[in-house]
Short mmCIF file of C-alpha atoms and ligand atoms in Angstrom, two decimals:
data_model
loop_
_atom_site.label_atom_id
_atom_site.label_comp_id
_atom_site.label_asym_id
_atom_site.label_seq_id
_atom_site.Cartn_x
_atom_site.Cartn_y
_atom_site.Cartn_z
CA MET D 1 159.50 86.45 258.95
CA THR D 2 161.64 85.62 261.96
CA LEU D 3 160.32 82.65 263.93
CA THR D 4 160.64 82.85 267.70
CA PHE D 5 160.82 79.67 269.79
CA PRO D 6 159.24 79.49 273.25
CA PRO D 7 161.37 80.70 276.16
CA GLY D 8 163.31 77.83 277.71
CA PHE D 9 163.41 75.86 274.46
CA LEU D 10 166.49 73.64 274.73
CA TRP D 11 169.13 74.01 272.00
CA GLY D 12 171.54 71.12 271.94
CA ALA D 13 173.81 68.87 269.96
CA ALA D 14 174.20 65.10 270.17
CA SER D 15 176.87 62.43 269.91
CA ALA D 16 177.38 58.78 270.86
CA ALA D 17 180.21 57.10 272.75
CA TYR D 18 181.52 54.74 270.08
CA GLN D 19 181.29 57.43 267.42
CA VAL D 20 183.44 60.01 269.25
CA GLU D 21 185.35 58.73 272.26
CA GLY D 22 188.18 56.57 270.92
CA ALA D 23 190.42 55.31 273.76
CA ALA D 24 188.93 51.92 272.99
CA GLN D 25 191.33 50.00 275.18
CA GLU D 26 192.03 52.52 277.91
CA ASP D 27 191.21 52.52 281.61
CA GLY D 28 189.73 49.05 281.60
CA ARG D 29 187.34 49.36 278.66
CA THR D 30 186.71 46.07 276.86
CA PRO D 31 185.34 45.54 273.34
CA SER D 32 181.72 46.19 272.51
CA ILE D 33 179.95 44.55 269.59
CA TRP D 34 180.91 47.61 267.52
CA ASP D 35 184.63 47.08 268.24
CA THR D 36 184.35 43.49 267.09
CA PHE D 37 182.24 44.42 264.06
CA SER D 38 184.46 47.28 262.90
CA HIS D 39 187.55 45.07 263.25
CA THR D 40 185.95 42.39 261.07
CA PRO D 41 187.09 42.93 257.46
CA GLY D 42 184.34 44.00 255.09
CA ARG D 43 181.91 45.26 257.72
CA VAL D 44 182.78 48.97 257.77
CA LEU D 45 183.75 51.06 254.76
CA ALA D 46 187.53 51.37 254.31
CA GLY D 47 188.08 49.23 257.40
CA ASP D 48 187.48 52.24 259.66
CA THR D 49 187.09 51.62 263.39
CA GLY D 50 186.25 53.67 266.49
CA ASP D 51 189.64 52.93 268.08
CA VAL D 52 190.58 56.62 268.00
CA ALA D 53 187.43 58.25 266.58
CA VAL D 54 187.64 61.98 267.38
CA ASP D 55 189.56 61.30 270.58
CA HIS D 56 186.82 62.92 272.66
CA TYR D 57 187.90 60.79 275.64
CA HIS D 58 191.07 62.89 275.86
CA ARG D 59 189.79 66.12 274.34
CA PHE D 60 186.47 66.51 276.13
CA ARG D 61 187.55 69.71 277.91
CA GLU D 62 188.39 71.38 274.60
CA ASP D 63 185.15 70.03 273.14
CA VAL D 64 183.06 71.43 275.99
CA ARG D 65 184.71 74.82 275.47
CA LEU D 66 183.67 74.60 271.84
CA MET D 67 180.09 73.76 272.86
CA ALA D 68 180.06 76.82 275.12
CA GLU D 69 181.30 78.99 272.24
CA LEU D 70 178.44 77.64 270.19
CA ASN D 71 175.95 78.65 272.92
CA LEU D 72 174.65 75.13 273.39
CA GLY D 73 172.17 74.76 276.22
CA ALA D 74 172.49 70.97 276.31
CA TYR D 75 174.78 68.17 275.17
CA ARG D 76 173.40 64.69 274.54
CA PHE D 77 176.06 61.98 274.84
CA SER D 78 176.01 58.27 275.52
CA VAL D 79 177.80 56.13 278.06
CA SER D 80 179.93 53.26 276.81
CA TRP D 81 178.60 50.26 278.73
CA SER D 82 181.85 48.27 278.46
CA ARG D 83 183.81 51.25 279.79
CA VAL D 84 181.89 51.19 283.07
CA GLN D 85 181.04 47.48 283.28
CA PRO D 86 183.50 45.60 281.07
CA THR D 87 181.84 42.20 281.02
CA GLY D 88 178.33 43.60 281.07
CA ARG D 89 177.90 41.83 284.38
CA GLY D 90 179.18 42.42 287.88
CA PRO D 91 181.20 45.25 289.38
CA ALA D 92 181.77 48.63 287.78
CA VAL D 93 185.13 50.14 286.85
CA GLN D 94 185.65 53.38 288.74
CA ARG D 95 187.93 54.96 286.09
CA GLY D 96 185.19 54.51 283.52
CA LEU D 97 182.62 56.21 285.72
CA ASP D 98 185.14 58.96 286.55
CA PHE D 99 185.39 59.92 282.90
CA TYR D 100 181.65 60.58 282.71
CA ARG D 101 181.66 62.46 286.03
CA SER D 102 184.44 64.70 284.71
CA LEU D 103 182.58 65.27 281.47
CA VAL D 104 179.37 66.11 283.33
CA ASP D 105 181.20 68.48 285.69
CA GLU D 106 182.84 70.22 282.76
CA LEU D 107 179.43 70.65 281.09
CA LEU D 108 177.74 71.94 284.24
CA GLY D 109 180.63 74.35 284.80
CA ALA D 110 180.01 75.74 281.32
CA GLY D 111 176.26 76.05 281.94
CA ILE D 112 175.43 73.19 279.57
CA GLN D 113 172.82 70.62 280.58
CA PRO D 114 174.04 67.02 280.27
CA VAL D 115 171.59 64.60 278.63
CA VAL D 116 172.66 61.01 279.12
CA THR D 117 171.84 58.14 276.77
CA LEU D 118 172.59 54.84 278.47
CA TYR D 119 172.71 52.72 275.34
CA HIS D 120 173.69 53.88 271.88
CA TRP D 121 174.37 50.45 270.29
CA ASP D 122 177.65 49.42 271.95
CA LEU D 123 176.69 46.23 273.79
CA PRO D 124 179.60 44.69 275.74
CA GLN D 125 180.89 41.91 273.48
CA GLU D 126 180.72 39.47 276.39
CA LEU D 127 176.94 39.83 276.42
CA GLU D 128 176.81 38.84 272.78
CA THR D 129 179.29 35.96 273.09
CA ARG D 130 179.11 34.39 276.51
CA PHE D 131 175.56 33.26 276.57
CA PRO D 132 174.89 29.72 277.63
CA SER D 133 171.19 30.07 276.84
CA GLY D 134 171.72 31.85 273.49
CA SER D 135 171.40 30.48 269.97
CA ALA D 136 174.36 29.02 268.08
CA ALA D 137 174.77 32.43 266.45
CA GLY D 138 175.14 34.19 269.79
CA GLY D 139 173.37 35.86 272.68
CA GLY D 140 172.84 39.60 272.89
CA TRP D 141 169.48 41.34 272.57
CA PRO D 142 167.52 38.28 271.38
CA GLU D 143 168.15 36.89 274.88
CA ARG D 144 166.08 38.00 277.84
CA GLU D 145 169.02 38.17 280.22
CA THR D 146 170.46 41.12 278.27
CA ALA D 147 167.49 43.23 279.38
CA GLU D 148 168.14 42.26 283.00
CA ARG D 149 171.83 43.12 282.66
CA PHE D 150 170.88 46.49 281.16
CA ALA D 151 168.77 47.34 284.22
CA GLU D 152 171.72 46.56 286.48
CA TYR D 153 174.00 48.75 284.37
CA ALA D 154 171.39 51.57 284.40
CA GLY D 155 171.39 51.44 288.20
CA ILE D 156 175.20 51.69 288.30
CA VAL D 157 175.30 54.77 286.08
CA ALA D 158 172.38 56.37 287.96
CA GLU D 159 174.21 55.92 291.27
CA ALA D 160 177.33 57.52 289.82
CA LEU D 161 175.78 60.49 287.99
CA GLY D 162 172.35 60.87 289.55
CA ASP D 163 173.34 63.78 291.77
CA ARG D 164 174.23 65.91 288.73
CA VAL D 165 172.35 64.64 285.67
CA GLU D 166 168.61 65.31 285.41
CA PHE D 167 167.79 64.18 281.88
CA TRP D 168 168.16 60.48 281.10
CA THR D 169 167.31 58.38 278.10
CA THR D 170 167.49 54.62 278.22
CA LEU D 171 167.96 53.52 274.61
CA ASN D 172 168.81 55.24 271.36
CA GLU D 173 166.87 53.95 268.35
CA PRO D 174 166.11 50.39 269.41
CA TRP D 175 164.87 49.74 265.85
CA CYS D 176 168.45 49.97 264.58
CA SER D 177 169.77 47.68 267.33
CA ALA D 178 167.16 45.00 266.64
CA PHE D 179 166.59 45.09 262.90
CA LEU D 180 169.91 46.33 261.49
CA GLY D 181 171.92 44.37 264.09
CA TYR D 182 170.10 41.03 263.90
CA GLY D 183 168.10 41.24 260.62
CA SER D 184 169.92 42.95 257.75
CA GLY D 185 173.24 42.66 259.55
CA VAL D 186 174.56 46.05 258.43
CA HIS D 187 175.08 47.02 262.08
CA ALA D 188 176.80 45.08 264.87
CA PRO D 189 176.69 42.24 265.67
CA GLY D 190 175.94 41.63 261.96
CA ARG D 191 173.54 38.71 262.33
CA THR D 192 171.07 38.00 259.52
CA GLU D 193 168.14 36.16 261.05
CA ARG D 194 164.35 36.44 261.03
CA LEU D 195 163.29 35.54 264.56
CA ALA D 196 166.21 37.22 266.35
CA PRO D 197 165.21 40.83 265.44
CA LEU D 198 161.71 40.32 266.85
CA ARG D 199 163.05 38.79 270.04
CA ALA D 200 165.61 41.62 270.21
CA ALA D 201 162.88 44.26 269.81
CA HIS D 202 160.97 42.80 272.75
CA HIS D 203 164.03 42.52 274.96
CA LEU D 204 165.02 46.10 274.09
CA ASN D 205 161.52 47.20 275.11
CA LEU D 206 161.89 45.20 278.30
CA ALA D 207 165.34 46.71 278.89
CA HIS D 208 163.79 50.15 278.62
CA GLY D 209 161.10 49.25 281.16
CA LEU D 210 163.43 47.54 283.64
CA GLY D 211 166.03 50.27 283.09
CA ALA D 212 163.45 53.00 283.73
CA GLN D 213 162.49 51.25 286.98
CA ALA D 214 166.14 51.08 288.05
CA LEU D 215 166.64 54.76 287.20
CA ARG D 216 163.51 55.75 289.09
CA ALA D 217 164.68 53.86 292.15
CA ALA D 218 168.13 55.48 292.12
CA LEU D 219 167.40 59.03 290.97
CA PRO D 220 165.93 62.08 292.69
CA ALA D 221 162.28 62.78 291.88
CA ARG D 222 163.18 65.70 289.57
CA ALA D 223 164.97 63.38 287.12
CA GLN D 224 163.37 62.94 283.72
CA ILE D 225 163.36 59.50 282.11
CA ALA D 226 162.90 59.18 278.37
CA ILE D 227 163.68 57.03 275.33
CA SER D 228 164.83 58.10 271.85
CA LEU D 229 163.11 56.39 268.95
CA ASN D 230 163.70 56.79 265.22
CA PRO D 231 160.09 56.54 264.07
CA ALA D 232 159.73 55.93 260.36
CA VAL D 233 157.55 58.24 258.29
CA VAL D 234 156.04 55.59 256.02
CA ARG D 235 154.24 56.80 252.92
CA PRO D 236 152.45 54.53 250.44
CA LEU D 237 153.37 54.90 246.77
CA SER D 238 149.67 54.95 245.80
CA ASP D 239 146.22 54.55 247.33
CA LYS D 240 145.97 51.00 246.01
CA PRO D 241 144.99 48.66 248.84
CA GLU D 242 148.16 46.58 248.42
CA ASP D 243 150.35 49.68 248.76
CA LEU D 244 148.42 50.89 251.80
CA ASP D 245 148.92 47.43 253.27
CA ALA D 246 152.66 47.61 252.61
CA ALA D 247 152.78 50.93 254.49
CA ARG D 248 150.79 49.45 257.36
CA ARG D 249 153.22 46.52 257.62
CA ILE D 250 156.31 48.70 257.70
CA ASP D 251 154.67 51.06 260.19
CA ALA D 252 154.06 48.05 262.46
CA LEU D 253 157.66 46.78 262.22
CA ALA D 254 159.34 50.18 262.41
CA ASN D 255 157.12 52.07 264.85
CA ARG D 256 154.29 50.27 266.57
CA VAL D 257 156.48 47.33 267.66
CA PHE D 258 157.93 49.90 270.09
CA THR D 259 155.16 52.42 270.71
CA GLY D 260 152.53 49.68 271.13
CA PRO D 261 154.07 48.31 274.32
CA LEU D 262 155.64 51.63 275.42
CA LEU D 263 152.52 53.76 275.15
CA ARG D 264 149.63 51.31 275.15
CA GLY D 265 150.99 48.22 276.90
CA ALA D 266 150.38 45.80 274.00
CA TYR D 267 151.94 44.55 270.78
CA PRO D 268 149.77 45.45 267.77
CA SER D 269 147.55 42.56 266.67
CA ASP D 270 148.33 43.16 262.97
CA LEU D 271 152.06 42.82 263.70
CA ILE D 272 151.45 39.54 265.47
CA LYS D 273 149.50 38.32 262.42
CA ASP D 274 152.12 39.54 259.93
CA THR D 275 154.85 37.63 261.79
CA ALA D 276 152.82 34.51 262.60
CA SER D 277 154.94 32.26 260.37
CA ILE D 278 158.05 33.30 262.33
CA THR D 279 156.91 33.38 265.94
CA ASP D 280 153.97 33.13 268.31
CA TRP D 281 155.59 35.85 270.48
CA SER D 282 155.74 33.43 273.42
CA PHE D 283 158.99 35.12 274.49
CA VAL D 284 156.74 37.89 275.84
CA ARG D 285 156.14 36.80 279.44
CA ASP D 286 153.37 37.68 281.85
CA GLY D 287 154.03 41.06 283.37
CA ASP D 288 156.50 42.26 280.70
CA LEU D 289 154.04 44.65 279.09
CA ALA D 290 153.23 46.35 282.38
CA VAL D 291 156.96 46.88 282.97
CA ILE D 292 157.49 48.31 279.49
CA LYS D 293 154.63 50.79 279.85
CA HIS D 294 156.60 52.69 282.51
CA PRO D 295 155.46 56.36 282.47
CA LEU D 296 157.67 58.50 280.21
CA ASP D 297 158.71 62.00 281.28
CA ALA D 298 159.64 62.81 277.70
CA LEU D 299 159.85 61.18 274.28
CA GLY D 300 162.87 61.66 272.05
CA ILE D 301 162.34 61.62 268.31
CA ASN D 302 165.18 61.22 265.81
CA TYR D 303 164.35 62.17 262.25
CA TYR D 304 166.30 62.18 259.00
CA THR D 305 164.14 61.20 255.99
CA PRO D 306 160.79 59.61 255.10
CA SER D 307 160.21 56.20 253.46
CA LEU D 308 158.13 55.50 250.37
CA VAL D 309 156.81 51.96 250.04
CA SER D 310 154.67 49.75 247.82
CA ALA D 311 153.77 46.12 247.45
CA ALA D 312 156.43 44.37 245.38
CA THR D 313 154.81 43.18 242.17
CA ASP D 314 155.77 39.88 240.61
CA LYS D 315 156.24 41.46 237.20
CA GLU D 316 158.82 43.99 238.30
CA GLY D 317 160.21 41.87 241.05
CA SER D 318 161.40 43.69 244.12
CA PRO D 319 162.87 47.03 243.01
CA ALA D 320 166.29 48.07 244.24
CA ARG D 321 166.07 48.94 247.91
CA HIS D 322 166.19 52.65 248.57
CA ASP D 323 165.38 52.57 252.25
CA GLY D 324 168.67 54.06 253.33
CA HIS D 325 169.50 51.10 255.51
CA GLY D 326 172.68 50.17 253.73
CA ASP D 327 173.46 47.36 251.33
CA SER D 328 172.50 43.93 252.49
CA ALA D 329 171.09 40.88 250.79
CA HIS D 330 169.06 40.39 253.95
CA SER D 331 165.92 42.28 254.79
CA PRO D 332 165.45 44.13 258.07
CA TRP D 333 161.68 43.53 257.80
CA PRO D 334 160.89 39.98 259.03
CA GLY D 335 157.60 38.72 257.63
CA SER D 336 157.32 41.71 255.27
CA GLU D 337 160.36 41.10 253.08
CA GLY D 338 158.19 41.61 249.99
CA VAL D 339 157.58 45.27 250.59
CA ALA D 340 159.40 47.46 248.06
CA PHE D 341 161.12 50.71 249.00
CA HIS D 342 161.32 53.56 246.53
CA GLN D 343 163.51 56.61 246.28
CA THR D 344 161.50 59.61 247.44
CA PRO D 345 161.85 62.49 244.96
CA GLY D 346 163.90 65.54 245.83
CA GLU D 347 167.34 66.69 246.81
CA ARG D 348 169.45 64.18 248.74
CA THR D 349 172.24 64.28 251.29
CA GLU D 350 175.51 62.33 251.09
CA MET D 351 173.72 59.40 252.77
CA GLY D 352 171.35 59.30 249.80
CA TRP D 353 168.57 60.38 252.16
CA THR D 354 165.97 62.70 250.59
CA ILE D 355 165.59 66.05 252.32
CA ASP D 356 161.94 66.32 253.36
CA PRO D 357 161.15 68.36 256.47
CA THR D 358 157.42 67.59 256.18
CA GLY D 359 158.18 64.17 257.65
CA LEU D 360 159.36 65.80 260.87
CA HIS D 361 156.09 67.72 261.17
CA ASP D 362 154.16 64.48 260.60
CA LEU D 363 156.07 62.74 263.40
CA LEU D 364 155.69 65.56 265.90
CA MET D 365 151.94 65.71 265.32
CA ARG D 366 151.56 61.93 265.39
CA TYR D 367 153.38 61.49 268.68
CA SER D 368 151.60 64.47 270.21
CA ARG D 369 148.42 62.50 269.60
CA GLU D 370 149.79 59.09 270.56
CA ALA D 371 151.61 60.24 273.69
CA PRO D 372 149.32 62.94 275.05
CA GLY D 373 150.85 64.87 277.93
CA VAL D 374 154.38 63.66 277.17
CA PRO D 375 156.82 66.45 276.22
CA LEU D 376 158.66 65.82 272.96
CA TYR D 377 162.29 66.46 272.12
CA ILE D 378 163.95 66.12 268.74
CA THR D 379 166.95 64.18 270.01
CA GLU D 380 168.57 63.94 266.56
CA ASN D 381 168.22 65.70 263.24
CA GLY D 382 170.88 66.62 260.75
CA ALA D 383 172.58 65.76 257.48
CA ALA D 384 175.83 64.56 255.94
CA PHE D 385 177.31 66.71 253.20
CA ASP D 386 180.56 66.69 251.29
CA ASP D 387 182.26 69.31 253.47
CA LYS D 388 185.81 70.42 252.66
CA PRO D 389 188.01 73.22 253.97
CA ASP D 390 188.71 76.02 251.49
CA ALA D 391 192.17 77.50 250.82
CA GLU D 392 191.98 79.49 254.07
CA GLY D 393 190.94 76.43 256.03
CA ALA D 394 187.33 77.60 256.51
CA VAL D 395 184.48 75.15 255.96
CA HIS D 396 181.36 76.53 254.31
CA ASP D 397 178.31 74.29 254.42
CA PRO D 398 175.34 76.33 253.18
CA ARG D 399 173.37 73.18 252.42
CA ARG D 400 173.47 72.16 256.09
CA ILE D 401 172.25 75.63 257.09
CA ASP D 402 169.34 75.22 254.65
CA TYR D 403 168.62 71.76 256.04
CA LEU D 404 168.57 72.95 259.64
CA GLN D 405 166.58 76.05 258.78
CA ALA D 406 163.92 74.00 256.99
CA HIS D 407 163.60 71.41 259.76
CA LEU D 408 163.53 74.00 262.52
CA ALA D 409 160.83 75.91 260.63
CA VAL D 410 158.54 72.86 260.65
CA ALA D 411 159.40 72.21 264.29
CA HIS D 412 158.23 75.75 265.01
CA GLN D 413 155.09 75.09 262.99
CA ALA D 414 154.42 71.91 264.97
CA ILE D 415 154.56 73.91 268.21
CA ALA D 416 152.08 76.36 266.71
CA ASP D 417 149.92 73.36 265.79
CA GLY D 418 149.90 72.17 269.39
CA ALA D 419 152.93 69.88 269.76
CA ASP D 420 154.58 70.11 273.17
CA LEU D 421 158.09 70.26 271.70
CA ARG D 422 160.68 71.33 274.26
CA GLY D 423 164.04 71.07 272.53
CA TYR D 424 166.19 70.24 269.52
CA PHE D 425 169.48 68.35 269.34
CA LEU D 426 171.48 68.68 266.19
CA TRP D 427 173.17 65.52 264.93
CA SER D 428 175.99 65.95 265.32
CA LEU D 429 178.26 68.26 267.23
CA MET D 430 181.34 67.10 265.31
CA ASP D 431 182.10 64.87 262.35
CA ASN D 432 182.56 61.34 263.66
CA PHE D 433 182.51 57.57 263.04
CA GLU D 434 179.33 57.09 261.02
CA TRP D 435 178.84 53.37 261.77
CA ALA D 436 179.02 51.15 258.65
CA TYR D 437 180.13 54.21 256.61
CA GLY D 438 183.14 54.88 258.82
CA TYR D 439 184.59 58.37 258.52
CA SER D 440 183.31 58.84 254.97
CA LYS D 441 180.16 60.71 256.03
CA ARG D 442 180.38 64.04 257.80
CA PHE D 443 177.34 64.99 259.94
CA GLY D 444 179.09 67.55 262.15
CA ALA D 445 178.44 71.24 262.64
CA VAL D 446 182.14 71.19 263.51
CA TYR D 447 184.61 69.84 260.96
CA VAL D 448 187.22 67.40 262.21
CA ASP D 449 190.53 67.06 260.39
CA TYR D 450 191.11 63.43 261.31
CA PRO D 451 194.91 63.28 260.94
CA THR D 452 195.42 66.22 263.34
CA GLN D 453 192.10 66.02 265.25
CA ALA D 454 191.75 69.78 264.70
CA ARG D 455 188.19 71.03 265.20
CA VAL D 456 186.95 73.72 262.77
CA PRO D 457 183.43 75.07 263.27
CA LYS D 458 181.65 75.05 259.89
CA SER D 459 179.51 78.03 258.88
CA SER D 460 176.47 76.01 260.05
CA ALA D 461 177.94 75.94 263.57
CA ARG D 462 178.13 79.75 263.58
CA TRP D 463 174.60 79.92 262.25
CA TYR D 464 173.31 77.46 264.87
CA ALA D 465 175.14 79.32 267.65
CA ARG D 466 173.14 82.42 266.80
CA VAL D 467 169.84 80.51 266.76
CA ALA D 468 170.72 78.97 270.13
CA ARG D 469 171.63 82.36 271.61
CA THR D 470 168.56 84.24 270.36
CA GLY D 471 165.95 81.47 270.24
CA GLU D 472 165.07 82.89 266.85
CA LEU D 473 165.15 81.38 263.42
CA PRO D 474 166.18 84.10 260.96
CA ALA D 475 164.00 84.57 257.90
CA VAL D 476 165.40 83.03 254.71
C1 LIG M 501 171.22 57.52 263.73
N1 LIG M 501 168.69 53.78 259.17
O1 LIG M 501 171.55 56.38 263.01
C2 LIG M 501 172.06 57.36 264.97
O2 LIG M 501 171.38 57.53 266.18
C3 LIG M 501 173.33 58.09 264.92
O3 LIG M 501 174.27 57.45 265.76
C4 LIG M 501 173.80 58.20 263.49
O4 LIG M 501 175.10 58.69 263.36
C5 LIG M 501 172.80 59.10 262.78
O5 LIG M 501 171.48 58.60 262.91
C6 LIG M 501 173.09 59.30 261.29
O6 LIG M 501 173.03 58.09 260.60
C7 LIG M 501 170.78 55.82 262.04
O7 LIG M 501 169.31 53.05 258.39
C8 LIG M 501 171.43 54.92 261.21
O8 LIG M 501 167.43 53.91 259.11
C9 LIG M 501 170.73 54.24 260.27
C10 LIG M 501 169.37 54.47 260.14
C11 LIG M 501 168.71 55.37 260.97
C12 LIG M 501 169.43 56.04 261.92
#
């Protein structure tokens, strides 16, 4: 049976500045923590960097034409903070802002709605390094001032683009910034600490709240202000109390550390107990929680794969980690390092992530309940496969079509079950710099031949273009 999506459902694709732009040193841009990290030997596979990426900074006109050919209704991209405010403090660089104005104008001219993410992990390096009040290891998100700087930056971008962009998100996946950046160290800035990720999580929450206030003050009333989270779907290995407790702990550290303050104005009491040996949370100041609970016009959900957890038993020791967070001797779960992650059964993508669309349905229903009245968007969903051009240069990726089909089918089901889901953004428009995996993982609907920068729509792009045009999911 063909599934029909509601009229007005937004069909989009997503990207992020450091993953696609390149032009790392042009027009006044200074290094972000990802420039520093990728240029540090051993941090990114094969020594790959975002110096050139897919050269979107120079090819955005061609890329927007491609988006129009693919019938996209919206394009979600992020702004590189150090391109518009090189030191993370003080005056903006006009040439940096001009790039985003040109991109937005190109999109609007093609009838594509721009969706701006203000922060997709590329903190200006200066805000990590030059921090008189920071720890010996550095400044960055564990420091409160970073949240204040973010609000200033949000105001700058809102002033520059507010007359033509209606859909804004503050942060992309703050969990990754806090826990992979400052806990396991597999993301920039690569710190491996226990207190820093918790402080970072709070200051990211605060940055969202202060940033949302700055956006509200600068933008017309019609503007929508949202955040994109990557909520974990945490499943216990068994019904044993210790496994249920492991799932509760990971749910607190992955999800409720953000949604507690964002949606309810409080950190969960079980999280505070679980982390009591690390912190008393005194870095949360009076008034912070009210700021963080700024009303959301929409909630963005990014989903890839579920997690299966159990208590680690002494006999077996802690099993090999299969949580898809990369290889690190350091845990991204402060206070709950003992929890064991297991490989969920089923077919996997090139990331090693199990394909399980039921997790997306779970998330949409959960956040419909937890954020009543707040429209939901899937701001990322997609998969990496081993895509290669055939002899004629065409790229056939039937597994990606199956992946998208299966996830869109459960999204449709969630709407039928009452979720107020308004749109879907495929990750990603094009193959790009996949963080610690460099260019080795291809998430794009469009294939990029890196040596020539040629763009070749894969068969999934053609398939998605039809879904976007008709609003219908063909029967399998
Ligand atoms: C998201 N994890 O990253 C990001 O928003 C994208 O920039 C990225 O390219 C995409 O998903 C695919 O990885 C994640 O370890 C990276 O749990 C790592 C994790 C989750 C999301």
